[in-house]
mmCIF file of C-alpha atoms in Angstrom:
data_model
loop_
_atom_site.group_PDB
_atom_site.id
_atom_site.type_symbol
_atom_site.label_atom_id
_atom_site.label_comp_id
_atom_site.label_asym_id
_atom_site.label_seq_id
_atom_site.Cartn_x
_atom_site.Cartn_y
_atom_site.Cartn_z
ATOM 1 C CA UNK D 20 57.831 3.961 -105.685
ATOM 2 C CA UNK D 21 56.004 6.404 -103.520
ATOM 3 C CA UNK D 22 57.007 8.671 -100.648
ATOM 4 C CA UNK D 23 54.386 9.304 -97.987
ATOM 5 C CA UNK D 24 54.390 12.103 -95.451
ATOM 6 C CA UNK D 25 51.840 11.472 -92.729
ATOM 7 C CA UNK D 26 50.313 14.112 -90.515
ATOM 8 C CA UNK D 27 51.978 14.356 -87.102
ATOM 9 C CA UNK D 28 50.668 11.658 -84.792
ATOM 10 C CA UNK D 29 49.047 9.679 -87.624
ATOM 11 C CA UNK D 30 49.949 5.983 -87.572
ATOM 12 C CA UNK D 31 50.377 4.570 -91.076
ATOM 13 C CA UNK D 32 49.476 0.955 -91.714
ATOM 14 C CA UNK D 33 50.915 -0.320 -94.988
ATOM 15 C CA UNK D 34 48.419 -3.131 -95.385
ATOM 16 C CA UNK D 35 45.406 -0.861 -94.876
ATOM 17 C CA UNK D 36 46.815 1.822 -97.160
ATOM 18 C CA UNK D 37 47.558 -0.675 -99.934
ATOM 19 C CA UNK D 38 44.063 -2.197 -99.630
ATOM 20 C CA UNK D 39 42.529 1.291 -99.883
ATOM 21 C CA UNK D 40 44.597 2.120 -102.967
ATOM 22 C CA UNK D 41 43.635 -1.161 -104.642
ATOM 23 C CA UNK D 42 39.959 -0.292 -104.136
ATOM 24 C CA UNK D 43 40.395 3.122 -105.752
ATOM 25 C CA UNK D 44 42.920 2.629 -108.581
ATOM 26 C CA UNK D 45 44.072 -0.111 -110.931
ATOM 27 C CA UNK D 46 46.573 -2.612 -109.531
ATOM 28 C CA UNK D 47 49.249 -1.684 -112.088
ATOM 29 C CA UNK D 48 49.066 1.946 -110.940
ATOM 30 C CA UNK D 49 49.838 1.157 -107.299
ATOM 31 C CA UNK D 50 53.467 1.610 -106.224
ATOM 32 C CA UNK D 51 55.648 -1.472 -105.740
ATOM 33 C CA UNK D 52 57.432 0.141 -102.811
ATOM 34 C CA UNK D 53 56.388 2.830 -100.401
ATOM 35 C CA UNK D 54 58.601 4.918 -98.113
ATOM 36 C CA UNK D 55 57.860 7.204 -95.170
ATOM 37 C CA UNK D 56 59.437 10.622 -94.621
ATOM 38 C CA UNK D 57 58.860 13.574 -92.341
ATOM 39 C CA UNK D 58 58.686 16.006 -95.273
ATOM 40 C CA UNK D 59 58.885 16.067 -99.053
ATOM 41 C CA UNK D 60 62.259 17.115 -100.465
ATOM 42 C CA UNK D 61 61.893 20.479 -102.183
ATOM 43 C CA UNK D 62 64.228 22.709 -104.162
ATOM 44 C CA UNK D 63 64.805 26.435 -103.756
ATOM 45 C CA UNK D 64 61.611 27.239 -105.666
ATOM 46 C CA UNK D 65 59.525 25.083 -103.323
ATOM 47 C CA UNK D 66 58.782 22.440 -105.948
ATOM 48 C CA UNK D 67 59.369 18.734 -105.370
ATOM 49 C CA UNK D 68 63.022 17.796 -105.953
ATOM 50 C CA UNK D 69 62.816 14.399 -107.673
ATOM 51 C CA UNK D 70 66.588 13.914 -107.716
ATOM 52 C CA UNK D 71 66.747 14.393 -103.958
ATOM 53 C CA UNK D 72 63.850 11.969 -103.583
ATOM 54 C CA UNK D 73 65.811 9.291 -105.482
ATOM 55 C CA UNK D 74 68.913 10.047 -103.413
ATOM 56 C CA UNK D 75 66.981 9.681 -100.143
ATOM 57 C CA UNK D 76 65.712 6.264 -101.216
ATOM 58 C CA UNK D 77 69.059 5.045 -102.584
ATOM 59 C CA UNK D 78 70.973 6.164 -99.478
ATOM 60 C CA UNK D 79 68.445 4.590 -97.105
ATOM 61 C CA UNK D 80 67.556 7.935 -95.521
ATOM 62 C CA UNK D 81 63.834 7.150 -95.673
ATOM 63 C CA UNK D 82 62.289 4.049 -94.151
ATOM 64 C CA UNK D 83 60.142 1.597 -96.126
ATOM 65 C CA UNK D 84 56.511 1.402 -95.064
ATOM 66 C CA UNK D 85 55.986 -1.858 -93.188
ATOM 67 C CA UNK D 86 53.398 -4.458 -94.274
ATOM 68 C CA UNK D 87 53.241 -3.080 -97.819
ATOM 69 C CA UNK D 88 53.411 -6.472 -99.531
#
């Protein structure tokens, strides 16, 4: 799984993004699912909070990127 935070006003296209990734990295390294958020979840030290990331996905608080398949 991957969480993407796009720049404000940037329109993400899942199909184009996946095609770009497949050109650059091996197929087995590309994420099976991709989600979109407004910001990365961070802890008090400013580092990525992986537990919160999992919680956001499990609770449906982040939306899946369309056209990823």
